[in-house]
Coordinates of C-alpha atoms in Angstrom, one line a residue:
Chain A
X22 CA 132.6 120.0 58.4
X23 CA 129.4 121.9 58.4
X24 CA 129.0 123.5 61.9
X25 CA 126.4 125.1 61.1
X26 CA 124.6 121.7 59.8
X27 CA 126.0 119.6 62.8
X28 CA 124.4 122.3 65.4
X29 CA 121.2 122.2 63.7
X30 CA 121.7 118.9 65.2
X31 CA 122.3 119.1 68.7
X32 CA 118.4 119.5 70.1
X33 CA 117.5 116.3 68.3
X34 CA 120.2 114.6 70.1
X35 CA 119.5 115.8 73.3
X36 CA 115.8 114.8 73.8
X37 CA 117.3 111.6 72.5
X38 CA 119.2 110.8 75.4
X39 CA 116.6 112.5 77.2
X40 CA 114.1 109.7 76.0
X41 CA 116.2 107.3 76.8
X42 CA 116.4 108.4 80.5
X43 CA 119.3 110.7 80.6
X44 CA 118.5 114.1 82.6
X45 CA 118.3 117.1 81.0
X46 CA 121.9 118.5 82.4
X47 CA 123.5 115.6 81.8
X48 CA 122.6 114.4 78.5
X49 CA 123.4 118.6 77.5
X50 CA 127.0 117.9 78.9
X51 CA 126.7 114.9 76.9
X52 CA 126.3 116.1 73.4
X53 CA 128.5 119.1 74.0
X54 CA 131.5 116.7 75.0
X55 CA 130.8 114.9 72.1
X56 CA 130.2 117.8 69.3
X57 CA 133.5 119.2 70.6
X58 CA 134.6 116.1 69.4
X59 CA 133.2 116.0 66.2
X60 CA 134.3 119.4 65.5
X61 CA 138.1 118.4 66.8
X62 CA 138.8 115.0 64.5
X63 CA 136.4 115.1 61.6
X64 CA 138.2 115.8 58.5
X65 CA 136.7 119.0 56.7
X66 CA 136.8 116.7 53.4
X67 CA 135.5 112.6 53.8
X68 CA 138.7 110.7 52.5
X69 CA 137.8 108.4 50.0
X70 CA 137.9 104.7 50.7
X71 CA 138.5 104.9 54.5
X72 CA 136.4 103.2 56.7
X73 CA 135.8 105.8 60.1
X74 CA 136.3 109.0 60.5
X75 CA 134.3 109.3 56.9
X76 CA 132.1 107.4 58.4
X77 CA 130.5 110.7 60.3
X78 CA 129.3 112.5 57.4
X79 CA 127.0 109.8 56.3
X80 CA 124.9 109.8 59.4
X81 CA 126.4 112.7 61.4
X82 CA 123.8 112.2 63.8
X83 CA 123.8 109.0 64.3
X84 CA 127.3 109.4 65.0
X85 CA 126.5 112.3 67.8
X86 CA 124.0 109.9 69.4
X87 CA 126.6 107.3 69.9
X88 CA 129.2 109.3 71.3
X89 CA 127.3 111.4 73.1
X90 CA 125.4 108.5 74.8
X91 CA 129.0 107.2 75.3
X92 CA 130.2 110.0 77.2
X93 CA 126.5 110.0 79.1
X94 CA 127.1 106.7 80.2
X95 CA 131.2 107.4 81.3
X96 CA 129.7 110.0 83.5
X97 CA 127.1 108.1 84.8
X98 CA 129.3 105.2 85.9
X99 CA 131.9 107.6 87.1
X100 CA 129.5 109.0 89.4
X101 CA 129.3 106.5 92.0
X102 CA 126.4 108.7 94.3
X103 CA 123.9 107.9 91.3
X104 CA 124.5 104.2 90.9
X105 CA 120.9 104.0 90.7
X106 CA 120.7 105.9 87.5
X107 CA 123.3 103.6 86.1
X108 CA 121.1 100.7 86.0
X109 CA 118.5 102.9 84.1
X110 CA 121.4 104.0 81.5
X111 CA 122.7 101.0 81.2
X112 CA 119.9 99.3 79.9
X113 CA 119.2 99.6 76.3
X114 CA 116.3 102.0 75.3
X115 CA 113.0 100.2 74.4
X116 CA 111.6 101.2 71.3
X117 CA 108.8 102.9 73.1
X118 CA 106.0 104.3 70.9
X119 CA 106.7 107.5 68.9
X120 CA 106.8 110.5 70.7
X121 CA 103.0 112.0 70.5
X122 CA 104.9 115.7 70.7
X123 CA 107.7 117.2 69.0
X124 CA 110.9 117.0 71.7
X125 CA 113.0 119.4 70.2
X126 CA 110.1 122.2 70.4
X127 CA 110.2 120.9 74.6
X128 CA 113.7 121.8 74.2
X129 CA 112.6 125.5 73.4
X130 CA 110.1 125.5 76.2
X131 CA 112.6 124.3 78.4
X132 CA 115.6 126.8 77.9
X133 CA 112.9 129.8 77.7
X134 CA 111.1 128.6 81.2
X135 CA 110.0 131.4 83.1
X136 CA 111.9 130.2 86.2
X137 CA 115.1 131.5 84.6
X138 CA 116.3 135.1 84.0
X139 CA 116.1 136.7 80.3
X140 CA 120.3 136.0 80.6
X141 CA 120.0 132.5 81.9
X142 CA 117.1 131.7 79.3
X143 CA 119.4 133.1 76.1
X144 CA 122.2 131.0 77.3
X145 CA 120.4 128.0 77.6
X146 CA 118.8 128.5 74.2
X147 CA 121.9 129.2 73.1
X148 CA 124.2 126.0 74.4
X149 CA 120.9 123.1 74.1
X150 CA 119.2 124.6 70.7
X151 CA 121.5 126.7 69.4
X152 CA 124.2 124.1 70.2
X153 CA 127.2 126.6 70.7
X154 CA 129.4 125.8 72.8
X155 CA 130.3 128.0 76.5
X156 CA 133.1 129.4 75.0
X157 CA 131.0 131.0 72.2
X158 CA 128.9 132.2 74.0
X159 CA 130.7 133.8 76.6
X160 CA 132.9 135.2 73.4
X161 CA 129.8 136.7 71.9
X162 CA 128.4 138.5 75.4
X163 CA 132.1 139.7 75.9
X164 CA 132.4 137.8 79.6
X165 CA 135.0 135.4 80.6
X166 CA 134.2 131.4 80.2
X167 CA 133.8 131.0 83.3
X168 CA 131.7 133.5 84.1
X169 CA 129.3 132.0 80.9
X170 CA 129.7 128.3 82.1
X171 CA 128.2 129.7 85.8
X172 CA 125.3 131.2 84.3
X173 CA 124.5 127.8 82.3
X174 CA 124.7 125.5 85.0
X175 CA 123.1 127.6 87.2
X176 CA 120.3 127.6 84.6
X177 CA 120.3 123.8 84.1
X178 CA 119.9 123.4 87.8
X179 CA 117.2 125.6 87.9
X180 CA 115.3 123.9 84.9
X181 CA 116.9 120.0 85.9
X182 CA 113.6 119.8 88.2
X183 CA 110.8 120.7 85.4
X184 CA 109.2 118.0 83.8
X185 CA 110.2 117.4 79.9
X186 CA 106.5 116.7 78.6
X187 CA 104.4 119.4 78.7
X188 CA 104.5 122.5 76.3
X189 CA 105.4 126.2 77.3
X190 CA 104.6 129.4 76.7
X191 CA 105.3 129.8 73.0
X192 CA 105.9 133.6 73.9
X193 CA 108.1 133.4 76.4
X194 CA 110.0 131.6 73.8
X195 CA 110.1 134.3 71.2
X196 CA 110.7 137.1 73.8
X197 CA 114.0 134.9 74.1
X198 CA 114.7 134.6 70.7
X199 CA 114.1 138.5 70.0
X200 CA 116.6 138.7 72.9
X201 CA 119.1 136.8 70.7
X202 CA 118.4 139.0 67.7
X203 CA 118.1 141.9 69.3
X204 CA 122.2 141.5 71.4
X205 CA 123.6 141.0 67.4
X206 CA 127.2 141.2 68.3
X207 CA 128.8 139.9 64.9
X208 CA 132.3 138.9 66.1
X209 CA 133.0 135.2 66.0
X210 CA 129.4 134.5 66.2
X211 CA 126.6 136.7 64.9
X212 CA 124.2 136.3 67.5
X213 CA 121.9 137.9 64.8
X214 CA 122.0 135.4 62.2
X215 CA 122.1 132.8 65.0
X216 CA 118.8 134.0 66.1
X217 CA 116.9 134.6 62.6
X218 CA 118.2 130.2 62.2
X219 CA 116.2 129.4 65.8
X220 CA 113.7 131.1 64.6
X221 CA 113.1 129.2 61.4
X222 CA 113.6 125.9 63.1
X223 CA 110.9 126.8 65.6
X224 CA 108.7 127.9 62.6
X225 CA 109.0 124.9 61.4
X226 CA 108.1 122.9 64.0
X227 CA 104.6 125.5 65.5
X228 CA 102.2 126.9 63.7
X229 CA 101.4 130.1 65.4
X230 CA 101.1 133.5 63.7
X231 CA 103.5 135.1 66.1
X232 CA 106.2 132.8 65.6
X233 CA 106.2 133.8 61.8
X234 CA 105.6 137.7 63.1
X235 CA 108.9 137.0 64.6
X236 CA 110.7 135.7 62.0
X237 CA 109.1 138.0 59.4
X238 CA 110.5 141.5 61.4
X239 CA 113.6 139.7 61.7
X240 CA 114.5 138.9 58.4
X241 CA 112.9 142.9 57.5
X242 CA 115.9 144.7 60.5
X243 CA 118.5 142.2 59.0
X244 CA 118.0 142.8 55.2
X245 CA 118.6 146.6 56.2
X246 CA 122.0 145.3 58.6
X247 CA 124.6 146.4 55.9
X248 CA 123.3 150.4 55.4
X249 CA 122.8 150.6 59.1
X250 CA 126.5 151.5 59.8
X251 CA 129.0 153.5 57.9
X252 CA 132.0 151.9 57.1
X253 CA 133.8 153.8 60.3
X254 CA 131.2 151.9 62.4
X255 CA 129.0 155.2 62.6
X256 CA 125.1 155.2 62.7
X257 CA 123.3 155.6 59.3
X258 CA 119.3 156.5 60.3
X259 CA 116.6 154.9 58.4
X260 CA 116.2 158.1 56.0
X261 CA 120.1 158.4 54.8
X262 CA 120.6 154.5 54.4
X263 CA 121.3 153.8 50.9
X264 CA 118.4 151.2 50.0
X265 CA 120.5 149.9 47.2
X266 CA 122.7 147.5 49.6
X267 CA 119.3 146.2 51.9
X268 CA 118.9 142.7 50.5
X269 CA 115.7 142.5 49.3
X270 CA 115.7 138.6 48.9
X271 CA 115.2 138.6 52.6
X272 CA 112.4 141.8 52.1
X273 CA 110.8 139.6 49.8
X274 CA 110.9 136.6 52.1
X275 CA 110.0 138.9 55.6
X276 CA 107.2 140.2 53.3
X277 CA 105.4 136.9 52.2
X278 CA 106.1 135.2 55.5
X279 CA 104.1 138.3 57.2
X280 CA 101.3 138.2 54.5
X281 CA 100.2 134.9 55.3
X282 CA 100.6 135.3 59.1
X283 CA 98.3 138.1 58.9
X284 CA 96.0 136.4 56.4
X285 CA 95.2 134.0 59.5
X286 CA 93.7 137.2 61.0
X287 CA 95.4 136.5 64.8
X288 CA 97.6 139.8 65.0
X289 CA 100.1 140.1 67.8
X290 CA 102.7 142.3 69.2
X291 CA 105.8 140.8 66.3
X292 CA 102.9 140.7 63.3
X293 CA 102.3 144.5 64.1
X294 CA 106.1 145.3 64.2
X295 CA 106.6 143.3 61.2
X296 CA 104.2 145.3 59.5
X297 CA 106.3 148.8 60.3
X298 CA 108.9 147.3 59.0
X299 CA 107.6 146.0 55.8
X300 CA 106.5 149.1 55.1
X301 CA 109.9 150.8 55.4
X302 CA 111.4 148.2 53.8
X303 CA 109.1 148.4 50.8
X304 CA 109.5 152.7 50.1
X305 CA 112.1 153.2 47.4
X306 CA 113.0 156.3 49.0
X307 CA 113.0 157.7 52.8
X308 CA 110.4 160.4 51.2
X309 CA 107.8 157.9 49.9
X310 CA 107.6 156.2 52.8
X311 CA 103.8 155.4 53.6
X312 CA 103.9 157.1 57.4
X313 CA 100.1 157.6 57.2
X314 CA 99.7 153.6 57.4
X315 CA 102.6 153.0 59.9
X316 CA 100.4 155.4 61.6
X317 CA 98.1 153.1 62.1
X318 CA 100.1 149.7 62.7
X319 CA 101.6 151.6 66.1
X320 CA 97.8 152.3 66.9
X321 CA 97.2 148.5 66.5
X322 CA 100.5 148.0 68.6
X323 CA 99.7 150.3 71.1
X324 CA 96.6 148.3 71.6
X325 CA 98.1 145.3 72.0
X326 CA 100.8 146.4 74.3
X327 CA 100.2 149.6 75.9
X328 CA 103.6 150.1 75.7
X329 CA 105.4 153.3 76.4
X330 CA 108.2 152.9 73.8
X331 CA 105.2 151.8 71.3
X332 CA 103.8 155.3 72.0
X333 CA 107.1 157.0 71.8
X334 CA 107.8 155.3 68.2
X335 CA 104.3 156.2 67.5
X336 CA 105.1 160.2 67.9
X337 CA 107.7 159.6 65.5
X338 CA 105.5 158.4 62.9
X339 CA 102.9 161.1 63.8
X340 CA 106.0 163.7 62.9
X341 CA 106.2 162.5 59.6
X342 CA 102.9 161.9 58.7
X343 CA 101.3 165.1 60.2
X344 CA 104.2 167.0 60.7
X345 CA 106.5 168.1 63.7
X346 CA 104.0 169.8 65.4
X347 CA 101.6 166.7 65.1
X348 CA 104.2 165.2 66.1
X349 CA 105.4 166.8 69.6
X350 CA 101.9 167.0 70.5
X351 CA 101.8 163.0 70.4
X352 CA 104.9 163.4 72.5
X353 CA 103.7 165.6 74.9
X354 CA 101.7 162.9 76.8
X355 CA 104.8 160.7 77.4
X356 CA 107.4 160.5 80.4
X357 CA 110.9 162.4 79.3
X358 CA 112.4 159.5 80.9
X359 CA 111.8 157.0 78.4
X360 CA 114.8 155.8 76.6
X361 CA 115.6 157.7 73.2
X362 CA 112.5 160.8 74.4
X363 CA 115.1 163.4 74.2
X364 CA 116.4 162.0 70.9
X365 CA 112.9 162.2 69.2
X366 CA 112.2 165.6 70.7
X367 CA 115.2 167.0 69.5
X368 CA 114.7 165.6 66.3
X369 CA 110.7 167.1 65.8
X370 CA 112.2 170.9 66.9
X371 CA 114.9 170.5 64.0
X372 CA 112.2 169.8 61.7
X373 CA 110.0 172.5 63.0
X374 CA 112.9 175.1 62.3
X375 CA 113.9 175.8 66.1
X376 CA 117.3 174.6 65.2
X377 CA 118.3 176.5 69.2
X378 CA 116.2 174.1 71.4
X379 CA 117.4 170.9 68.8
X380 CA 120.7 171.4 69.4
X381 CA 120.2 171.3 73.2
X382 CA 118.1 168.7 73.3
X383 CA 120.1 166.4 70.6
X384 CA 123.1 167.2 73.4
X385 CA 121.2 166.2 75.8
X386 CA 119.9 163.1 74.3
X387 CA 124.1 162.0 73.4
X388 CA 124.2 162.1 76.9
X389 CA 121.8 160.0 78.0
X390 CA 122.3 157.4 75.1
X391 CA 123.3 154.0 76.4
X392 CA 125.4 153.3 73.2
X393 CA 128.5 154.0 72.1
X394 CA 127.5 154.5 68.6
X395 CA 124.1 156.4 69.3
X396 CA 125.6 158.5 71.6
X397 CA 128.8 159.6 68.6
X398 CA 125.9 160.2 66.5
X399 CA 123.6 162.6 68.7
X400 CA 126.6 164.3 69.3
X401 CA 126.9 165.3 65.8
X402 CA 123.4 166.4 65.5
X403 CA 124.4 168.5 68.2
X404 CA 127.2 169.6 66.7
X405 CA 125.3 170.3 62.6
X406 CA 123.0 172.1 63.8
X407 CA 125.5 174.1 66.2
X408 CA 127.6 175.1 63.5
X409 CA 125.0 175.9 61.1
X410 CA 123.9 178.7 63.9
X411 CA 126.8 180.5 63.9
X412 CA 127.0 180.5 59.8
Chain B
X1 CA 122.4 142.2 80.8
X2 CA 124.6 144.9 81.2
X3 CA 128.1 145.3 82.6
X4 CA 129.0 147.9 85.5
X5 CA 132.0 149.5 86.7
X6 CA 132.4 149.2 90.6
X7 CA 135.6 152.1 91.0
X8 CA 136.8 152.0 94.6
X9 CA 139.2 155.4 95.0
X10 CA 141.9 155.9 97.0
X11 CA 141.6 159.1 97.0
X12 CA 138.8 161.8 95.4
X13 CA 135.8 159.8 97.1
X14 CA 133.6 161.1 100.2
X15 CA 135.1 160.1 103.2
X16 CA 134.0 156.4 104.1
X17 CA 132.1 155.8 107.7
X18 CA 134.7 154.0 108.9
X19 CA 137.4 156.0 107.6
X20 CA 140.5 154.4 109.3
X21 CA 143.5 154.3 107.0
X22 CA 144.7 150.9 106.5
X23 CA 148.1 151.2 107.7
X24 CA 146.6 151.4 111.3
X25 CA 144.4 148.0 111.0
X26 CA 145.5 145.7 112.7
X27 CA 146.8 142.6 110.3
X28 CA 143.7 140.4 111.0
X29 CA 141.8 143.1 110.1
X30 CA 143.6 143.3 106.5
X31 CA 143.6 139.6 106.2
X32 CA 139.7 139.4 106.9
X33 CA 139.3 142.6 104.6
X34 CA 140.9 141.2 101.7
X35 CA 139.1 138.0 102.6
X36 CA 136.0 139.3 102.2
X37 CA 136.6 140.9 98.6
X38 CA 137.8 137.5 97.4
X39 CA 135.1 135.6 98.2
X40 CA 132.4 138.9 97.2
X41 CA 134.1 137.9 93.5
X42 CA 134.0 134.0 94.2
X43 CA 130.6 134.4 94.9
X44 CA 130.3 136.8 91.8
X45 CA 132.0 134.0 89.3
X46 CA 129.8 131.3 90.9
X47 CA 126.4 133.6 90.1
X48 CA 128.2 134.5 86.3
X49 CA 127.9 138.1 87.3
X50 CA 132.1 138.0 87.3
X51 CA 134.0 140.0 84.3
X52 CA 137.1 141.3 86.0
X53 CA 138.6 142.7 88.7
X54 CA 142.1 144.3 89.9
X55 CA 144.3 146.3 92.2
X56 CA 145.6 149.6 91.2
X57 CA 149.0 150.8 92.8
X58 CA 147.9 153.8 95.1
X59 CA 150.3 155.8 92.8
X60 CA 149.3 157.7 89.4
X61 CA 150.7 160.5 87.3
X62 CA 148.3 163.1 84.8
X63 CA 150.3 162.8 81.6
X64 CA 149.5 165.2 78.3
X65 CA 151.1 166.0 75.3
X66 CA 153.3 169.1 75.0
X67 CA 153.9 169.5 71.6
X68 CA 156.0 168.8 68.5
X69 CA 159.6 167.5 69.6
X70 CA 158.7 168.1 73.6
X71 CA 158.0 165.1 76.3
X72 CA 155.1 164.7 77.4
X73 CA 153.9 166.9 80.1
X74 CA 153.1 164.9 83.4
X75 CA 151.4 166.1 86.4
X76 CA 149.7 169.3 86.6
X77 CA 148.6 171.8 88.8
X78 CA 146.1 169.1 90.6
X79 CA 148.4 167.1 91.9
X80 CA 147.7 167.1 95.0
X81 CA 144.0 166.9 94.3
X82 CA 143.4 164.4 92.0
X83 CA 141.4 161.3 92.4
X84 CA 143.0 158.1 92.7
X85 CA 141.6 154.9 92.1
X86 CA 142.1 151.8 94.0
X87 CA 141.1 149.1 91.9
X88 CA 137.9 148.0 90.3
X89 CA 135.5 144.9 89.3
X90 CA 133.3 144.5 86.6
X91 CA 130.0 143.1 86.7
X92 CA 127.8 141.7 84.2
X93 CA 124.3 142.1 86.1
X94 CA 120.2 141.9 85.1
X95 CA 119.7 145.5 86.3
X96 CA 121.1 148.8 87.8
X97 CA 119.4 147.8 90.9
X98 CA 121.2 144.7 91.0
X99 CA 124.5 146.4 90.6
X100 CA 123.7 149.1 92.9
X101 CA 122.9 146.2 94.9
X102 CA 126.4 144.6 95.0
X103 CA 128.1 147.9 95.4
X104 CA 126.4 148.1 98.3
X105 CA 127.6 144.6 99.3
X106 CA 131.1 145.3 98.6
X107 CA 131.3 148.6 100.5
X108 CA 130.4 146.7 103.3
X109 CA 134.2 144.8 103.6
X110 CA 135.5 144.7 107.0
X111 CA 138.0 147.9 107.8
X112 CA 139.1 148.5 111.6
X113 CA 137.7 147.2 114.1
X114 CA 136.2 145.1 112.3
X115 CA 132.9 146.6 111.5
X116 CA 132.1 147.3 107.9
X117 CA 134.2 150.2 106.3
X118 CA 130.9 151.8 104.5
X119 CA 133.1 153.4 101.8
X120 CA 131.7 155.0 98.8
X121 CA 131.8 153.2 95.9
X122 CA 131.3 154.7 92.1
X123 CA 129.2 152.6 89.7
X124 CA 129.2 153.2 86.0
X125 CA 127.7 151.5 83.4
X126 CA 129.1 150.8 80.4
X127 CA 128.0 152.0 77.0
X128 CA 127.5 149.2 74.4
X129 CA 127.2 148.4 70.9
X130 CA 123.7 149.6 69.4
X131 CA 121.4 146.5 69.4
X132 CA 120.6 145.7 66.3
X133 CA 117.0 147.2 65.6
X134 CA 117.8 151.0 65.9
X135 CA 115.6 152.4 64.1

């Protein structure tokens, strides 16, 4: 069976039961029960000639309707407090007029409400659009079951009271979805690749520029996913990847996704970032990278967001364009207590030739460094240019 | 979110406010100690904060290597000096404030007397993979 294909499934049959009255947590319960199922008896091959269980991968949604609607209606009836709701479910559903919205883009809305924290939001997201189950989930954020299945009915609880029919914030739902993307454990699921196929499904549904900004700079960081790290699991920066293993099929696709987002002439924050990255992505070597015009795209970002890690990104790209000097000038405005500012420092002296205050400051920045694999490779900057003193 | 380590030391931390040892509680103040750090990490697993938590015997040796064809050295000269940790939880929380937050809860278990012990508690934060746009 095609899990992938049969999650792709799970929002539709959610605001189905939805539609037919179910609430929100229960009808999510629902379809999990019942893709648990699916996932348990259905035969990886359909057997020829046998009515039933081959019966699935004809109309696999179908199928999940059915059961899951099943199992809605078991728990309904078990729950004697909420007779009334059994009458409601026990009725069949009326074939009311077609939905005047797409549900399964409410289903988006709904898991990225603003009510919820950024963790409750990507678990929701996760379980409802992303239709993995708890124990995924919790696999892939390295916390027990329990502690996952908590956090996701506390967020259905929070969201059981907000009404189904009116659309959200579409940015709220992409800073949710860059969440996702941006966590990337790949152990048994690759949050990653989980995020880049919500992404395309919400593309599909809205047309908004920043939703394909989103998508674009995603597909742009995960074409370059395999150079990244060494095969020891150690850091490979932008400049020493080699370019040979990025996969340009998803370049080229990041790239002509962006063009026509920005041919609509609405830029946003994930357009502009897009843009940075295309232009990496399109150098065929680390020297003939064109910094002058990622120069220009962190202006443009820096307008829309003010941000200080924009500016500090910025300073970077000011090194290489201008030079280090350019480059620490740019820096000098900015708080030394932004995340990776020691890093980027260090980095500028090395290239200016004080090789004394880089080695310092790359120790420094190991430090500081909130990952593992950031901090192993500071400290061997540290370390280079140490040793290259005392030759 | 990120996950913290809350280290409670036997030994090796400032001395707590209330600094009774607990041999001399009484055993109702043990029982509503111990109490009160099960239900801190009930009320942790309920929230999905919960990663893991234990008890470390109040015992521990230094070990290090010694060389080719020798056992391993244990102990050293710090015997007598070296911190000794109790036990620890691990959180999975929105914020350092928020764990800093729940440190402070826990430190605030009942010792003698009843009143709240106000022992120091260390909180680490773990490093992590590298998301996945680095560069």
């Amino acid at each position: 069976m095609d899990e992938a294909l049969l999650r792709s499934l799970i929002p539709g049959v959610i605001t189905v039961l939805v539609r037919r009255g179910a609430d929100f947590a229960a009808a999510e319960d629902a379809v999990q029960e019942a893709l648990i199922e699916a996932l348990r008896h259905w035969p990886a091959e359909p057997s020829p000639g046998s009515a039933g269980p081959a019966e699935p991968l004809r109309d696999a949604k179908g199928w999940l309707i059915t059961v899951a609607w099943r199992r809605f209606l078991d728990a309904t009836r078990a729950d004697t407090a909420r007779r009334r709701r059994e009458d409601l479910a026990e009725e069949e559903p009326a074939p009311g007029p077609a939905p005047a919205v797409d549900d399964t883009l409410q289903l988006y809305f709904l898991c990225a409400h603003p009510s919820l924290t950024p963790a409750s939001a990507v678990a929701l997201t996760l379980r409802a659009v992303g239709g993995l189950t708890t124990r995924q989930i919790a696999r892939a954020y390295l916390v027990p079951e329990a502690t996952m299945a908590q956090r996701i009915s506390r967020a259905k609880r929070t969201v059981s009271g907000v009404r189904f029919d009116r659309p959200g914030d579409v940015a709220t739902v992409l800073r949710v979805l860059y969440l996702v993307f941006n966590e990337g454990y790949s152990g048994d699921i690759d949050l990653a690749a989980e995020a880049i196929r919500l992404t395309r499904q919400l593309a599909a549904r809205v047309d908004h520029p920043e939703v394909a900004g989103l998508l674009a700079l995603m597909l742009l960081h995960h074409a370059r996913r395999a150079a990244r790290t060494a095969a020891d699991g150690s850091l490979v920066p932008l400049a020493e990847q080699d370019r040979g293993r990025w996969d340009t099929a998803l370049i080229a696709e990041g790239v002509r996704i962006l063009q026509a987002a920005l041919a609509r002439d609405r830029l946003g924050e994930f357009q502009a970032q897009a843009a940075v990255a295309a232009l990496h992505a399109d150098a065929p070597t680390a020297r003939e990278t064109d910094w002058a015009q990622i120069v220009e795209w962190y202006d443009e970002l820096t307008r829309l967001t003010d941000s200080p890690v924009v500016r500090l990104n910025r300073a970077v790209a000011v090194g290489e364009a201008e030079g280090p000097d350019a480059g620490l000038a740019a820096l000098s405005g900015l708080d030394a207590a932004l995340p990776r500012y020691t890093a980027v420092a260090a980095y500028l002296h090395e290239r200016r030739g004080d090789l004394t205050t880089a080695a310092r400051l790359y120790s420094e920045a190991a430090h500081l460094a909130p990952h593992l694999a950031e901090r192993d490779h500071l400290t061997r900057q540290a370390a280079r240019l140490n040793a290259r003193r005392q030759r | 979110m990120a996950k913290y380590l809350l280290l409670k030391h036997y030994r090796g931390a400032p001395a707590a406010v209330n600094d009774v040892p607990m041999d001399r509680w009484s055993p109702e103040e043990i029982s509503a100690h111990i109490q009160y750090m099960n239900d801190f990490a009930a009320r942790l697993e309920s929230s999905g904060e919960f990663v893991d938590g234990q008890a470390l015997a109040p015992e521990g040796a230094w070990v290090r290597y010694d060389g080719e064809g020798r056992p391993p050295v244990t102990d050293g000269p710090f015997a007598e000096t070296k911190d000794l940790i109790a036990g620890w939880m691990i959180i999975d929380v929105d914020s350092y404030e928020r764990a800093v937050e729940l440190a402070g809860e826990l430190s605030a278990a009942p010792g003698a007397g009843g009143r709240p012990i106000h022992e120091w508690l260390e909180v680490r934060p773990f490093l992590t993979a590298p998301p996945t746009v680095t560069e």
